[in-house]
Tab-separated table of C-alpha atoms in Angstrom:
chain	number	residue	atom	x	y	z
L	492	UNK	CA	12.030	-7.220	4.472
L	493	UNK	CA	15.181	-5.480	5.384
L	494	UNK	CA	15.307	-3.047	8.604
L	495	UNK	CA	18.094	-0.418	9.243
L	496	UNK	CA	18.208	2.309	11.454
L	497	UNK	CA	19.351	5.182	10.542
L	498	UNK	CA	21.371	6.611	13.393
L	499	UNK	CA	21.511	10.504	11.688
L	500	UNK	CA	18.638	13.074	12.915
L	501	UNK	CA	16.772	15.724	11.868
L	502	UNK	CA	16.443	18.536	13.472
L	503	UNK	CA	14.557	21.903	13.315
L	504	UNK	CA	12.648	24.785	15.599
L	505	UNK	CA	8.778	24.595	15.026
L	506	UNK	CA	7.300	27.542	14.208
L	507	UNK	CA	6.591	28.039	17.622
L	508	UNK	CA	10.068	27.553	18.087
L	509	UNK	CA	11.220	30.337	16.209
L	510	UNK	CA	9.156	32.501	18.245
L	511	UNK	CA	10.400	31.205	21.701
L	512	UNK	CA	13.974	31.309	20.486
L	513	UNK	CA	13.429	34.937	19.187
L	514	UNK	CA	11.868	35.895	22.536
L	515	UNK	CA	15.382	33.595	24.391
L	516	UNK	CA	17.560	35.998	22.222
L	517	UNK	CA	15.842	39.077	22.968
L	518	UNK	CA	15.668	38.675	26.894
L	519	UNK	CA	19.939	37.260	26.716
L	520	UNK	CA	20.290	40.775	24.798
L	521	UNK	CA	18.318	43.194	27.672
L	522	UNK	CA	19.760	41.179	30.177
L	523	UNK	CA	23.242	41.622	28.918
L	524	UNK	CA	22.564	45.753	28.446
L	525	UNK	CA	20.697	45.758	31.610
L	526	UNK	CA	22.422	43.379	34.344
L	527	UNK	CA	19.185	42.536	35.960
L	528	UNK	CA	19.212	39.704	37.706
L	529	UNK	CA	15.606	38.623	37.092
L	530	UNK	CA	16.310	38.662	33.163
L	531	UNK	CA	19.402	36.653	33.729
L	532	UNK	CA	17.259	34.159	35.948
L	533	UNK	CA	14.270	34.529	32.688
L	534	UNK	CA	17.058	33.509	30.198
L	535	UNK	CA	18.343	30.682	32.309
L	536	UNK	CA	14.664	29.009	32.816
L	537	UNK	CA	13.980	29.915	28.974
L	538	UNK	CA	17.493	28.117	27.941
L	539	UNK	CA	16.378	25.293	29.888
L	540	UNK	CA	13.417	24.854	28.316
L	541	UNK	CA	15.431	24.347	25.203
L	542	UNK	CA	17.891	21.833	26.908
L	543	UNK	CA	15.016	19.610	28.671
L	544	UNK	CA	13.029	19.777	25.085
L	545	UNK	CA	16.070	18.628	22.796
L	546	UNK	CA	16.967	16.011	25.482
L	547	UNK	CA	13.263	14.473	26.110
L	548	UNK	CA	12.682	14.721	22.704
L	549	UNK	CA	16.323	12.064	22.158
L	550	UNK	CA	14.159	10.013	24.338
L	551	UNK	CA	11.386	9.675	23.146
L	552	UNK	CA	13.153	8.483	19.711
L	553	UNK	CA	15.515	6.538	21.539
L	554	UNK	CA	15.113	2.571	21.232
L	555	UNK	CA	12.080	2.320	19.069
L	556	UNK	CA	11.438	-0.241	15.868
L	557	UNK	CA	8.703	0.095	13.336
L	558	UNK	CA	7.267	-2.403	11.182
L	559	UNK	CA	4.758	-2.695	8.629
L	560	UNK	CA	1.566	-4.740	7.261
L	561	UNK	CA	0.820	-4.527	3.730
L	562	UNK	CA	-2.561	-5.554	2.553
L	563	UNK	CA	-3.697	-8.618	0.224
L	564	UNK	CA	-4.547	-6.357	-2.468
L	565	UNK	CA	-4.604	-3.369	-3.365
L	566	UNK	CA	-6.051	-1.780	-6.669
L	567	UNK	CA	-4.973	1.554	-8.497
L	568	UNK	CA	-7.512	4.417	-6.798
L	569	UNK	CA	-8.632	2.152	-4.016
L	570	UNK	CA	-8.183	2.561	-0.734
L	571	UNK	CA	-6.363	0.432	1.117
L	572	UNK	CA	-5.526	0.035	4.728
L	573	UNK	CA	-1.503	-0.466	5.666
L	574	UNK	CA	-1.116	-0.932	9.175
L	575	UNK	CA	2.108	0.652	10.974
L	576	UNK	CA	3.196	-1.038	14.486
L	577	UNK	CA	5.722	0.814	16.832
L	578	UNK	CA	7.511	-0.590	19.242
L	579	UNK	CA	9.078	0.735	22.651
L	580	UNK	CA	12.003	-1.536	23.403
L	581	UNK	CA	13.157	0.942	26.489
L	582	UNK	CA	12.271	-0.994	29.481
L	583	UNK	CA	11.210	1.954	31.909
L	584	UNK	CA	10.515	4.999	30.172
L	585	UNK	CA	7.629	5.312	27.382
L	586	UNK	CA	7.618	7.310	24.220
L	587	UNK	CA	5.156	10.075	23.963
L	588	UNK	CA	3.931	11.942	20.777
L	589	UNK	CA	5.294	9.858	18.012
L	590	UNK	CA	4.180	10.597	14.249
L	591	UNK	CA	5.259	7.689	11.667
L	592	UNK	CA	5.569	8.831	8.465
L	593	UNK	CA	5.324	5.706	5.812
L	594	UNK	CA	7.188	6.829	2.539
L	595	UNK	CA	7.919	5.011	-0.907
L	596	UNK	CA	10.567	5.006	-3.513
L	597	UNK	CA	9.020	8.036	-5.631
L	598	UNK	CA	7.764	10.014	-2.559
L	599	UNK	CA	9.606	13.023	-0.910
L	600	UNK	CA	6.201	14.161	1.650
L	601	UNK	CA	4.014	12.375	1.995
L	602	UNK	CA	0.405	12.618	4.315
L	603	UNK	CA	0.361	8.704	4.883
L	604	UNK	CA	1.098	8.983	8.428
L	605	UNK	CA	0.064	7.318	11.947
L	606	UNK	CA	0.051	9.118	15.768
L	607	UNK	CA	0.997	7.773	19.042
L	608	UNK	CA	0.322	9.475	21.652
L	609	UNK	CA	1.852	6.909	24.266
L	610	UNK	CA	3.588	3.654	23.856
L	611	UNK	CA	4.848	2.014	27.288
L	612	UNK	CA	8.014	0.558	28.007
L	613	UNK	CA	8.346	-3.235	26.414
L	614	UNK	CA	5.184	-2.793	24.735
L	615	UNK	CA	3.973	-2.009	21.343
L	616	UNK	CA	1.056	-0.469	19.320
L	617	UNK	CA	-0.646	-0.879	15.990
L	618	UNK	CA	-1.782	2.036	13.715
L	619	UNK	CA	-3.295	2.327	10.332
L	620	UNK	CA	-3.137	4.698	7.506
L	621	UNK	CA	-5.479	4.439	3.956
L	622	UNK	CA	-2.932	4.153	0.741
L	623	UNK	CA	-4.747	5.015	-2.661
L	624	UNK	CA	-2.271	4.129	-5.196
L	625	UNK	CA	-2.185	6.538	-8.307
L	626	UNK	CA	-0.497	3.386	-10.917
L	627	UNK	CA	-0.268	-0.388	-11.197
L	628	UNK	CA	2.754	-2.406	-11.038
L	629	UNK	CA	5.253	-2.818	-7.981
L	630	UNK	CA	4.652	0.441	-5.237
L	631	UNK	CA	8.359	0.142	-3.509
L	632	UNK	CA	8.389	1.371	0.285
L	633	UNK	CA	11.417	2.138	1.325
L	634	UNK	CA	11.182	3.794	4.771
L	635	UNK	CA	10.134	5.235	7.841
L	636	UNK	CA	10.577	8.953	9.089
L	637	UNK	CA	9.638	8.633	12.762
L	638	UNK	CA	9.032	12.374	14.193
L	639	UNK	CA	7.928	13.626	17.605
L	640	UNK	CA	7.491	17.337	19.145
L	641	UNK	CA	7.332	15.968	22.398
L	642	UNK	CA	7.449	17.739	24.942
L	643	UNK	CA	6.709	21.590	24.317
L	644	UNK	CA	6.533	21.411	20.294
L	645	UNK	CA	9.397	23.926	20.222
L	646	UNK	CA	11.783	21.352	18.837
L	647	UNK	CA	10.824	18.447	15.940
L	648	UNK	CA	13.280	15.643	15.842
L	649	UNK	CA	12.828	12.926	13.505
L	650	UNK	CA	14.521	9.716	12.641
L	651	UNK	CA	14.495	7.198	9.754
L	652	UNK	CA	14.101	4.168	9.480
L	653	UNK	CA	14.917	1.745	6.661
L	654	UNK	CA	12.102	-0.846	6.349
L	655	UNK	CA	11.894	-1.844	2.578
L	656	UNK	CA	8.139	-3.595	1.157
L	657	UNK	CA	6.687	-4.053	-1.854
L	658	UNK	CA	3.233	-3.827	-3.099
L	659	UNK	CA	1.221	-4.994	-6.127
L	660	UNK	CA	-1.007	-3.062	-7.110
L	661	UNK	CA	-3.953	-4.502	-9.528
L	662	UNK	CA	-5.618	-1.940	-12.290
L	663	UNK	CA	-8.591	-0.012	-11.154
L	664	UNK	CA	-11.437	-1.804	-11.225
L	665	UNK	CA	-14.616	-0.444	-12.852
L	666	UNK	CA	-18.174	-1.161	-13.805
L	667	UNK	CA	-19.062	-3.743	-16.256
L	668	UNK	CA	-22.315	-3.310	-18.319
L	669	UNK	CA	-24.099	-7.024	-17.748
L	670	UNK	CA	-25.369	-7.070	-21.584
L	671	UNK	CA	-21.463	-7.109	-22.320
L	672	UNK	CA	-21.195	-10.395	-20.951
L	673	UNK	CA	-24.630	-11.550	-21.929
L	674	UNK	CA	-24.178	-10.953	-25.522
L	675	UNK	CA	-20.677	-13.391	-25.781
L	676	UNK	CA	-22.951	-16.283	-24.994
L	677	UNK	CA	-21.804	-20.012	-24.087
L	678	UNK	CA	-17.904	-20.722	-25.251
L	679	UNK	CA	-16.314	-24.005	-24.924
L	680	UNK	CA	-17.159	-25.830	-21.740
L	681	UNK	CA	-14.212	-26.360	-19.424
L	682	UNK	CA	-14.242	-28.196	-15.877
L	683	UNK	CA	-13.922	-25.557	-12.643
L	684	UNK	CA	-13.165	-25.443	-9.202
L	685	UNK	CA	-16.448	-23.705	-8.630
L	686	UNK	CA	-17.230	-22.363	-5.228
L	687	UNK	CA	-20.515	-23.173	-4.059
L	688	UNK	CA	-22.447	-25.049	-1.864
L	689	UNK	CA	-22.970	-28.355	-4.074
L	690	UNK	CA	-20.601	-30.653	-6.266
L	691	UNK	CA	-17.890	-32.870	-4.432
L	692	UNK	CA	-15.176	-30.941	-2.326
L	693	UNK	CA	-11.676	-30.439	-4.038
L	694	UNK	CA	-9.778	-29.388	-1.115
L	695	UNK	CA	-9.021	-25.899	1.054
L	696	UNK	CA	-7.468	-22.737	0.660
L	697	UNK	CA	-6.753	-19.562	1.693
L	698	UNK	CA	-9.479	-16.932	1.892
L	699	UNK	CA	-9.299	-14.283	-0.779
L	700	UNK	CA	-11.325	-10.936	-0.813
L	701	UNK	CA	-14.194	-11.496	-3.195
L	702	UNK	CA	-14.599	-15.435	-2.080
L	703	UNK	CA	-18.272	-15.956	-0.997
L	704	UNK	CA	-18.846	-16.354	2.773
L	705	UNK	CA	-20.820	-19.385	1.874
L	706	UNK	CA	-17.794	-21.452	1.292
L	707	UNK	CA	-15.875	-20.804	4.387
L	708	UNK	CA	-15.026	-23.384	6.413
L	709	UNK	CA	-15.477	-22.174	10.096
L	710	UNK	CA	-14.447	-25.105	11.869
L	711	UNK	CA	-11.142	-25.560	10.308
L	712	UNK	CA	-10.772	-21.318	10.171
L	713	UNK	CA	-11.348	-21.928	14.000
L	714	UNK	CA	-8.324	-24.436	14.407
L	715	UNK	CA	-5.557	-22.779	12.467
L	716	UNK	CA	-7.179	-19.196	13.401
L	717	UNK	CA	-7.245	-17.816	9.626
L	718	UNK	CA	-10.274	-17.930	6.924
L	719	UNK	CA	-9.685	-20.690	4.815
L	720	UNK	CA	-12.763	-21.704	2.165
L	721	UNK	CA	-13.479	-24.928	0.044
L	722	UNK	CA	-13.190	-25.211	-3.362
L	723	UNK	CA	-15.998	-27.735	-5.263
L	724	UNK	CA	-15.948	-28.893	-8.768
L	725	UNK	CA	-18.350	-28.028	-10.985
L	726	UNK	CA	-19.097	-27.373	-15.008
L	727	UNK	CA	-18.048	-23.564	-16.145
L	728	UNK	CA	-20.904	-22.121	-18.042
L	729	UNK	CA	-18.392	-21.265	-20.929
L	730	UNK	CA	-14.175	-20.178	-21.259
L	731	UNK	CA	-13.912	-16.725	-22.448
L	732	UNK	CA	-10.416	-15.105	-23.625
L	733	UNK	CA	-9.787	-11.489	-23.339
L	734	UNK	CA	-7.559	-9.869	-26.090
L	735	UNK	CA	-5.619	-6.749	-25.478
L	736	UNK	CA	-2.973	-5.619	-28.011
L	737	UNK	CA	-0.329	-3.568	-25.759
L	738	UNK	CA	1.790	-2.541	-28.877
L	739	UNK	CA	2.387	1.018	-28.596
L	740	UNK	CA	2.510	2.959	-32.038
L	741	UNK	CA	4.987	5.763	-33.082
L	742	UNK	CA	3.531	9.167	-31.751
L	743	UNK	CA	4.130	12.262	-33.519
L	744	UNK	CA	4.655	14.638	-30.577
L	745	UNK	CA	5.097	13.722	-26.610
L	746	UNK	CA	0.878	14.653	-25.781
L	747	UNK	CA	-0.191	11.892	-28.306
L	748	UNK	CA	1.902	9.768	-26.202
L	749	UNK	CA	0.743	9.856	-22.923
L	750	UNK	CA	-2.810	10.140	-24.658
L	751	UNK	CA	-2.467	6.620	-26.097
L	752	UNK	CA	-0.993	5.403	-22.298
L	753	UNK	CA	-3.641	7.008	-21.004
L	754	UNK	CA	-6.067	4.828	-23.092
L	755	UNK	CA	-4.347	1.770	-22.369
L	756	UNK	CA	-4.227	1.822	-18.479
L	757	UNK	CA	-8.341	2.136	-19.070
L	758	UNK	CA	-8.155	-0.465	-21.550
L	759	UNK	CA	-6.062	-2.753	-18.885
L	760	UNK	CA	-9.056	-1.617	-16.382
L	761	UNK	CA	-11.713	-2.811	-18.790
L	762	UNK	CA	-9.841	-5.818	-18.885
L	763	UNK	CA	-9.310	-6.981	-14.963
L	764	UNK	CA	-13.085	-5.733	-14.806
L	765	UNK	CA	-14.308	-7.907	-17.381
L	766	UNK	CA	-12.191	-11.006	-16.275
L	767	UNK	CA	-13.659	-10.353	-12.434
L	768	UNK	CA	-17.407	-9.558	-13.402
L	769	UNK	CA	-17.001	-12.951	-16.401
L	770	UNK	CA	-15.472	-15.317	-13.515
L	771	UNK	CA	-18.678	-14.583	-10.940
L	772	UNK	CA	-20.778	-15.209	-13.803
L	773	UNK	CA	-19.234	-18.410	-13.760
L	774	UNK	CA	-17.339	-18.436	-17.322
L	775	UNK	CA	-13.675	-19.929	-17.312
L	776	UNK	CA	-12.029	-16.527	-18.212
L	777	UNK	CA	-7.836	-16.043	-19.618
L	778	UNK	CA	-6.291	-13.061	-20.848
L	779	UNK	CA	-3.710	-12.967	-23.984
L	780	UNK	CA	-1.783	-10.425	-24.767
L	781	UNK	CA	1.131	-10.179	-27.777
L	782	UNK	CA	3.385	-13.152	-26.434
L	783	UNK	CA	1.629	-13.889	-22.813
L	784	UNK	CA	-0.491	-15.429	-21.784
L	785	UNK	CA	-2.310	-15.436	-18.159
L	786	UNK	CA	-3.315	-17.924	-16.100
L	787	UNK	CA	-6.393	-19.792	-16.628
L	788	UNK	CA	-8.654	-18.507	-14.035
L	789	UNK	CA	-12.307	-20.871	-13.123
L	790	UNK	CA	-15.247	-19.938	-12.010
L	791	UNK	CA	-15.545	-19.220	-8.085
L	792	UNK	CA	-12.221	-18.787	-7.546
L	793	UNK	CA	-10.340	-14.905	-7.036
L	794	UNK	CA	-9.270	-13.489	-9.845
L	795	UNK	CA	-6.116	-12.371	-8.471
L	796	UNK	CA	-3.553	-14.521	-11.047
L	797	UNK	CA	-5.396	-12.187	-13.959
L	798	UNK	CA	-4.940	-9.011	-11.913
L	799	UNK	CA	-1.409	-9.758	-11.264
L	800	UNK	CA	-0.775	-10.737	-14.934
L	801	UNK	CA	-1.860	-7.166	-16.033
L	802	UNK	CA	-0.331	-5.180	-13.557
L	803	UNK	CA	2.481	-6.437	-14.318
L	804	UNK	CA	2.022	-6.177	-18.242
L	805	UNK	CA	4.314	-3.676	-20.123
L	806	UNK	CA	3.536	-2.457	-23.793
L	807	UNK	CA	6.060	-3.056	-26.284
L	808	UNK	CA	6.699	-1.711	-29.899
L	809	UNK	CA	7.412	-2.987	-33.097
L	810	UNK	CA	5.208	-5.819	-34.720
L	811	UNK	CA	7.525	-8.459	-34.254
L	812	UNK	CA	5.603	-10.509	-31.738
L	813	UNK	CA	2.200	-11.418	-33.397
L	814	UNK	CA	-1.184	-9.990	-32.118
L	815	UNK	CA	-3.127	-12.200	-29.520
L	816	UNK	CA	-5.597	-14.258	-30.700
L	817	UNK	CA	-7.134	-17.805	-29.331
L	818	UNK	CA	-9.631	-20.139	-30.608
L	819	UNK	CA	-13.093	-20.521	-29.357
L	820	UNK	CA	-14.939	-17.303	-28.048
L	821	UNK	CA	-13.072	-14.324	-27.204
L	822	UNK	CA	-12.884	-10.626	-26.704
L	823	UNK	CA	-10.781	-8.292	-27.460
L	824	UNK	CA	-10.307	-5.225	-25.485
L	825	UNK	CA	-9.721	-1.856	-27.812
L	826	UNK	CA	-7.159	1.149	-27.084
L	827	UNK	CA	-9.141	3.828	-27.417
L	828	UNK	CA	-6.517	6.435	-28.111
């Protein structure tokens, strides 16, 4: 992950500002017309009000880093928690009233932002902010806008920061009727890395969200300080293989267009949903598309190689590339356009 400061500033009154520096102009103009002394001493403690809020305001910005942690997943209208850490690399004067603004590659404002109040000299402090991507596929961060009004919130001065990430983000995932899966019945048997509490051990992994606690291995999560979980063989119930045809037809005018996407991001929803909700049923579950084909996925284990395959599938036109199909039992997933 690349980091760059950006040495260039922004600057600009508050609205508060405005006002104060309205009222600094006015009391600089009676003075001037008026040569008292106590407006001249006003406009001198006013002016220097300006001078000690620009230059506290340099030092509070001065010497800091910022770094990010993305989560494990993240799913289109989910919320999901990125966590922002500041540091304060001055070693005897601490940064007051920070705001860290976290912005990606097709942002210009964003409200994704964390406060800190105080951060110490040498020391450093960990925020969080909820993301709810609006689309699947790669979400590009590319910066940092770190802000403060510190001390009198006459003066905002900002500085960016270039911290690039990326993040994956899996379709939305949505409710599956049970009698959907209940009505495809038993499909070829295939052996699985079930996740359970019987059948021999097959070895350890990492801990993914949607892993049963059951499995987790506590002793060995003690020693390297990180869930891990066992994986057991047992016999999948059945192998299922989702269709989806992501061949986009010629539209007439530019609405029937984003109708039909429309219908396919829901149709690549129904899809992740009814590879997650077949796999803790315990069915063996793949997904083919026109010339792809994802992962075999068994039972008890995260679906996550599925999610990633669709959201990172793109459509494609033409009907040069047959349409999916597989032997054994499948289902295919319509466009409803």
């Amino acid at each position: 992950m690349a980091k760059k400061r950006d040495r260039r500033r922004s600057f600009r009154f508050t609205r508060e500002g405005k006002v104060f520096v309205a009222v600094t102009v006015g009391v600089g103009l009676a003075a001037v017309n008026t040569g008292n002394n106590l407006l001249y001493l006003v406009l001198g403690l006013m002016l220097s009000l300006l001078l000690v809020s620009g230059t506290l305001s340099d030092v509070a910005l001065w010497r800091v880093r910022v770094s990010r942690r993305l989560p494990r997943r993240a799913f289109v209208d989910g919320s999901s928690v990125v966590e922002v850490t500041l540091r304060n690399r001055k070693t005897r004067l601490p940064s007051y009233a920070l705001e860290v603004e976290d912005r990606a590659t097709s942002e210009t404002k964003t409200e994704r932002s964390c406060f800190f109040l105080k951060v110490s000299p040498g020391s450093s402090q960990t925020g969080s902010y909820r993301r709810s991507p609006a689309k699947r596929g790669w979400l590009h961060l590319r910066d940092f806008m770190v802000r403060t009004r510190y001390p009198f919130g006459l003066i905002e001065k900002g500085r960016r920061f270039s911290v690039e990430g990326q993040l994956l983000v899996y379709p939305k995932i949505v409710p599956v009727d049970p009698r959907s899966l209940r009505n495809l019945g038993l499909g070829t048997d295939a052996p699985s890395a079930r996740l359970g509490q019987s059948g021999d051990v097959r070895g350890l992994r990492e801990y993914l969200e949607g892993d049963e606690a059951r499995s987790i291995h506590w002793l060995r999560s003690a020693a390297r300080d990180e869930l891990v979980v066992r994986e057991r063989f047992s016999q999948a119930r059945s192998r299922i293989t989702l269709l989806l045809d992501q061949r986009e037809p010629a539209h007439a005018t530019e609405e029937d267009a984003e109708a039909w996407r429309a219908a396919f991001e829901e149709a690549v929803s129904q899809t992740a949903s009814l590879a997650d909700a077949a796999l803790r049923s315990g069915a063996a579950v793949d997904v083919r598309v026109r010339g792809a084909t994802s992962p075999l996925v068994l039972p008890g284990n995260a679906p996550d190689p599925i999610f990633r395959f669709l959201a990172l599938l793109e459509t494609v036109s033409g009907d040069e590339i047959p349409e999916p199909s597989a032997p054994g039992l499948t289902y295919a997933v319509a466009v409803a356009a």
